[in-house]
Amino acid sequence: MFGFSRVTSLLSQSKSTEASIYTFIEQVTLSHHTFVQLWKAYLRHGADSEEFKATLNELQRIEQHADNLKREIENTLYRKTLIPDLRSDVASLIELTDRLINKQETIGLHLDIEKPLIPAEVEEDLLLLIDVVGETIDHALLCANSFFTDLQRVQEYHKKTIMFESDADKVCTRAKTILFETDLPLINKVQLRYFFDRIDQVANLAEDISDRISIFTLKRVQ
């Protein structure tokens, strides 16, 4: 298992880098939890409520902290004498994973600006979509953690990520179908469709990350 030892040694050369990587991955989990709370606050109280504003501020704080961690990790990877054939893979993984947070923050900002009307008929599927996207993210992160700790489990989590991403697509399609059957004016339907599609894209990105990790792993176990 040459690949496993190489990945482990990459992290063990710098305990601060190892800690930063795991802290960075934790920010993705925190960001999605906050994203869920943001939508619940919007559905309960609207975008002008204190709860919504405070949750959006927290999402932005997490995004800023993740950006700082990303820059710290990237600087360490390219400034210190780390394993050359792995550092570009790790940097690519960090860059892609950061986009998960960025996309959710962007959706939150658009939610605050646009304040879409959400008919009761689609609320359940909206929350279900966000939940399934969260499962996709969680398994992509498990895939990422396994890349650093246990290459043998990467493919297991990769397959589960693909499964949840497929579920997210199905929920998104059903939600949009129900949306366009409501009496909401067409312009409002198109606006809300944007949000469904952007939320679903977060699951697509999580799957892309898992796909990339799977390739990184195959290079090291063959």
Short mmCIF file of C-alpha atoms in Angstrom, two decimals:
data_model
loop_
_atom_site.label_atom_id
_atom_site.label_comp_id
_atom_site.label_asym_id
_atom_site.label_seq_id
_atom_site.Cartn_x
_atom_site.Cartn_y
_atom_site.Cartn_z
CA MET A 1 0.00 0.00 0.00
CA PHE A 2 2.51 2.57 -1.18
CA GLY A 3 -0.20 5.17 -1.75
CA PHE A 4 -1.52 5.03 1.81
CA SER A 5 1.88 5.66 3.35
CA ARG A 6 2.53 8.56 1.00
CA VAL A 7 -0.71 10.34 1.86
CA THR A 8 -0.16 9.80 5.57
CA SER A 9 3.40 11.12 5.37
CA LEU A 10 2.23 14.26 3.60
CA LEU A 11 0.19 15.24 6.63
CA SER A 12 2.65 13.98 9.23
CA GLN A 13 5.38 16.29 7.91
CA SER A 14 3.43 19.25 9.27
CA LYS A 15 1.05 18.87 12.18
CA SER A 16 -0.17 22.43 11.67
CA THR A 17 -1.07 21.65 8.06
CA GLU A 18 -2.85 18.48 9.13
CA ALA A 19 -4.86 20.40 11.72
CA SER A 20 -5.67 23.13 9.19
CA ILE A 21 -6.95 20.61 6.65
CA TYR A 22 -9.27 18.94 9.14
CA THR A 23 -10.46 22.30 10.46
CA PHE A 24 -11.11 23.38 6.87
CA ILE A 25 -13.21 20.27 6.19
CA GLU A 26 -15.17 20.98 9.38
CA GLN A 27 -16.09 24.41 7.97
CA VAL A 28 -17.93 22.72 5.09
CA THR A 29 -20.07 20.78 7.57
CA LEU A 30 -20.71 23.94 9.58
CA SER A 31 -21.61 25.90 6.47
CA HIS A 32 -24.24 23.43 5.38
CA HIS A 33 -25.76 23.25 8.86
CA THR A 34 -25.98 27.05 8.81
CA PHE A 35 -27.39 26.95 5.27
CA VAL A 36 -30.21 24.67 6.49
CA GLN A 37 -30.96 27.01 9.38
CA LEU A 38 -30.96 29.97 6.98
CA TRP A 39 -33.72 28.44 4.85
CA LYS A 40 -35.75 27.46 7.90
CA ALA A 41 -35.48 31.03 9.22
CA TYR A 42 -36.56 32.36 5.83
CA LEU A 43 -39.60 30.07 5.67
CA ARG A 44 -40.62 30.87 9.26
CA HIS A 45 -39.87 34.58 9.54
CA GLY A 46 -38.72 35.97 6.18
CA ALA A 47 -35.51 37.63 5.03
CA ASP A 48 -36.02 40.76 7.15
CA SER A 49 -36.08 38.86 10.45
CA GLU A 50 -33.26 39.08 12.98
CA GLU A 51 -32.92 35.29 12.92
CA PHE A 52 -32.36 35.25 9.15
CA LYS A 53 -29.89 38.16 9.24
CA ALA A 54 -27.89 36.61 12.08
CA THR A 55 -27.75 33.23 10.32
CA LEU A 56 -26.63 34.81 7.05
CA ASN A 57 -23.90 36.69 8.93
CA GLU A 58 -22.76 33.40 10.46
CA LEU A 59 -22.64 31.77 7.01
CA GLN A 60 -20.48 34.64 5.76
CA ARG A 61 -18.21 34.34 8.80
CA ILE A 62 -17.70 30.62 8.10
CA GLU A 63 -16.94 31.36 4.45
CA GLN A 64 -14.31 33.95 5.41
CA HIS A 65 -12.69 31.61 7.93
CA ALA A 66 -12.60 28.83 5.32
CA ASP A 67 -10.95 31.18 2.80
CA ASN A 68 -8.27 32.07 5.34
CA LEU A 69 -7.64 28.39 6.06
CA LYS A 70 -7.49 27.61 2.34
CA ARG A 71 -4.82 30.25 1.76
CA GLU A 72 -2.86 29.01 4.77
CA ILE A 73 -2.95 25.41 3.52
CA GLU A 74 -2.01 26.38 -0.04
CA ASN A 75 0.94 28.45 1.15
CA THR A 76 2.18 25.57 3.26
CA LEU A 77 1.81 23.06 0.44
CA TYR A 78 3.91 25.07 -2.00
CA ARG A 79 6.40 26.71 0.36
CA LYS A 80 7.47 23.72 2.40
CA THR A 81 9.19 20.59 1.17
CA LEU A 82 6.18 18.34 0.84
CA ILE A 83 5.66 15.46 -1.54
CA PRO A 84 5.51 17.04 -5.04
CA ASP A 85 3.26 14.43 -6.67
CA LEU A 86 0.64 14.83 -3.94
CA ARG A 87 0.60 18.51 -3.12
CA SER A 88 -1.12 19.51 -6.37
CA ASP A 89 -3.83 16.91 -5.73
CA VAL A 90 -4.35 18.18 -2.20
CA ALA A 91 -4.42 21.81 -3.36
CA SER A 92 -6.98 20.91 -6.02
CA LEU A 93 -9.12 19.12 -3.44
CA ILE A 94 -9.02 22.12 -1.09
CA GLU A 95 -9.95 24.50 -3.92
CA LEU A 96 -12.93 22.41 -5.02
CA THR A 97 -14.15 21.86 -1.48
CA ASP A 98 -14.03 25.61 -0.78
CA ARG A 99 -16.54 26.09 -3.60
CA LEU A 100 -19.13 24.14 -1.61
CA ILE A 101 -19.10 26.90 0.99
CA ASN A 102 -18.94 29.67 -1.61
CA LYS A 103 -21.96 28.35 -3.50
CA GLN A 104 -24.09 28.13 -0.37
CA GLU A 105 -23.09 31.62 0.71
CA THR A 106 -23.97 32.96 -2.74
CA ILE A 107 -27.40 31.31 -2.60
CA GLY A 108 -27.94 32.83 0.84
CA LEU A 109 -27.05 36.30 -0.41
CA HIS A 110 -29.42 35.95 -3.38
CA LEU A 111 -32.13 34.76 -1.01
CA ASP A 112 -31.65 37.93 1.03
CA ILE A 113 -31.70 40.17 -2.06
CA GLU A 114 -34.47 38.53 -4.10
CA LYS A 115 -36.82 37.29 -1.34
CA PRO A 116 -38.62 34.73 -3.56
CA LEU A 117 -42.22 33.74 -2.87
CA ILE A 118 -42.33 30.09 -1.82
CA PRO A 119 -45.74 28.40 -2.10
CA ALA A 120 -46.68 25.93 0.62
CA GLU A 121 -46.92 23.15 -1.97
CA VAL A 122 -43.12 23.07 -2.46
CA GLU A 123 -41.85 23.79 1.05
CA GLU A 124 -41.57 20.11 1.97
CA ASP A 125 -39.60 19.22 -1.17
CA LEU A 126 -37.41 22.30 -0.76
CA LEU A 127 -36.35 21.20 2.72
CA LEU A 128 -35.98 17.61 1.52
CA LEU A 129 -33.71 18.77 -1.32
CA ILE A 130 -31.53 20.70 1.12
CA ASP A 131 -31.39 17.62 3.36
CA VAL A 132 -30.36 15.26 0.52
CA VAL A 133 -27.76 17.79 -0.64
CA GLY A 134 -26.42 17.67 2.91
CA GLU A 135 -26.12 13.87 2.72
CA THR A 136 -24.22 14.25 -0.55
CA ILE A 137 -21.84 16.75 1.04
CA ASP A 138 -21.36 14.58 4.13
CA HIS A 139 -20.35 11.55 2.07
CA ALA A 140 -18.05 13.61 -0.15
CA LEU A 141 -16.33 14.83 3.03
CA LEU A 142 -16.09 11.26 4.33
CA CYS A 143 -14.47 10.45 1.00
CA ALA A 144 -12.03 13.34 1.51
CA ASN A 145 -11.18 12.28 5.06
CA SER A 146 -10.59 8.72 3.86
CA PHE A 147 -8.14 10.00 1.24
CA PHE A 148 -5.99 11.24 4.12
CA THR A 149 -6.54 8.38 6.54
CA ASP A 150 -7.81 5.18 4.90
CA LEU A 151 -7.64 4.83 1.12
CA GLN A 152 -9.46 1.52 1.28
CA ARG A 153 -12.73 3.29 2.16
CA VAL A 154 -12.63 5.99 -0.52
CA GLN A 155 -14.58 3.98 -3.10
CA GLU A 156 -17.25 3.06 -0.54
CA TYR A 157 -17.97 6.71 0.22
CA HIS A 158 -17.61 7.65 -3.43
CA LYS A 159 -20.43 5.28 -4.40
CA LYS A 160 -22.66 6.65 -1.65
CA THR A 161 -21.96 10.21 -2.76
CA ILE A 162 -23.08 9.33 -6.28
CA MET A 163 -26.24 7.73 -4.90
CA PHE A 164 -27.22 10.78 -2.86
CA GLU A 165 -26.45 13.16 -5.72
CA SER A 166 -28.81 11.14 -7.92
CA ASP A 167 -31.47 11.39 -5.20
CA ALA A 168 -30.96 15.17 -5.07
CA ASP A 169 -31.57 15.41 -8.84
CA LYS A 170 -34.81 13.48 -8.47
CA VAL A 171 -36.07 15.62 -5.60
CA CYS A 172 -35.14 18.79 -7.49
CA THR A 173 -37.03 17.65 -10.59
CA ARG A 174 -40.10 16.73 -8.56
CA ALA A 175 -40.03 20.05 -6.70
CA LYS A 176 -39.85 22.02 -9.94
CA THR A 177 -42.68 19.98 -11.45
CA ILE A 178 -44.88 20.75 -8.45
CA LEU A 179 -43.80 24.40 -8.56
CA PHE A 180 -44.92 24.89 -12.13
CA GLU A 181 -48.30 23.32 -11.35
CA THR A 182 -49.05 25.98 -8.71
CA ASP A 183 -50.93 29.25 -9.32
CA LEU A 184 -47.81 31.30 -8.68
CA PRO A 185 -47.16 33.87 -11.46
CA LEU A 186 -44.71 32.59 -14.08
CA ILE A 187 -42.05 35.16 -13.22
CA ASN A 188 -42.06 33.95 -9.60
CA LYS A 189 -41.88 30.33 -10.73
CA VAL A 190 -38.82 31.06 -12.86
CA GLN A 191 -37.21 32.94 -9.97
CA LEU A 192 -37.76 30.07 -7.54
CA ARG A 193 -36.59 27.52 -10.10
CA TYR A 194 -33.23 29.34 -10.00
CA PHE A 195 -32.93 28.55 -6.30
CA PHE A 196 -33.85 24.90 -6.74
CA ASP A 197 -31.26 24.52 -9.50
CA ARG A 198 -28.53 26.30 -7.53
CA ILE A 199 -29.14 24.17 -4.45
CA ASP A 200 -28.98 21.03 -6.61
CA GLN A 201 -25.69 22.27 -8.08
CA VAL A 202 -24.15 22.06 -4.61
CA ALA A 203 -24.79 18.30 -4.69
CA ASN A 204 -23.31 18.16 -8.20
CA LEU A 205 -20.16 19.85 -6.93
CA ALA A 206 -19.93 17.44 -4.00
CA GLU A 207 -20.10 14.57 -6.48
CA ASP A 208 -17.36 16.23 -8.58
CA ILE A 209 -15.16 16.39 -5.49
CA SER A 210 -15.81 12.72 -4.75
CA ASP A 211 -15.02 11.81 -8.37
CA ARG A 212 -11.73 13.68 -8.19
CA ILE A 213 -10.76 11.98 -4.93
CA SER A 214 -11.57 8.60 -6.46
CA ILE A 215 -9.14 9.34 -9.30
CA PHE A 216 -6.46 10.59 -6.88
CA THR A 217 -6.83 7.35 -4.95
CA LEU A 218 -6.69 5.05 -7.96
CA LYS A 219 -3.37 6.65 -8.95
CA ARG A 220 -1.93 5.55 -5.61
CA VAL A 221 -3.29 2.04 -5.08
CA GLN A 222 -2.60 0.53 -8.50
#
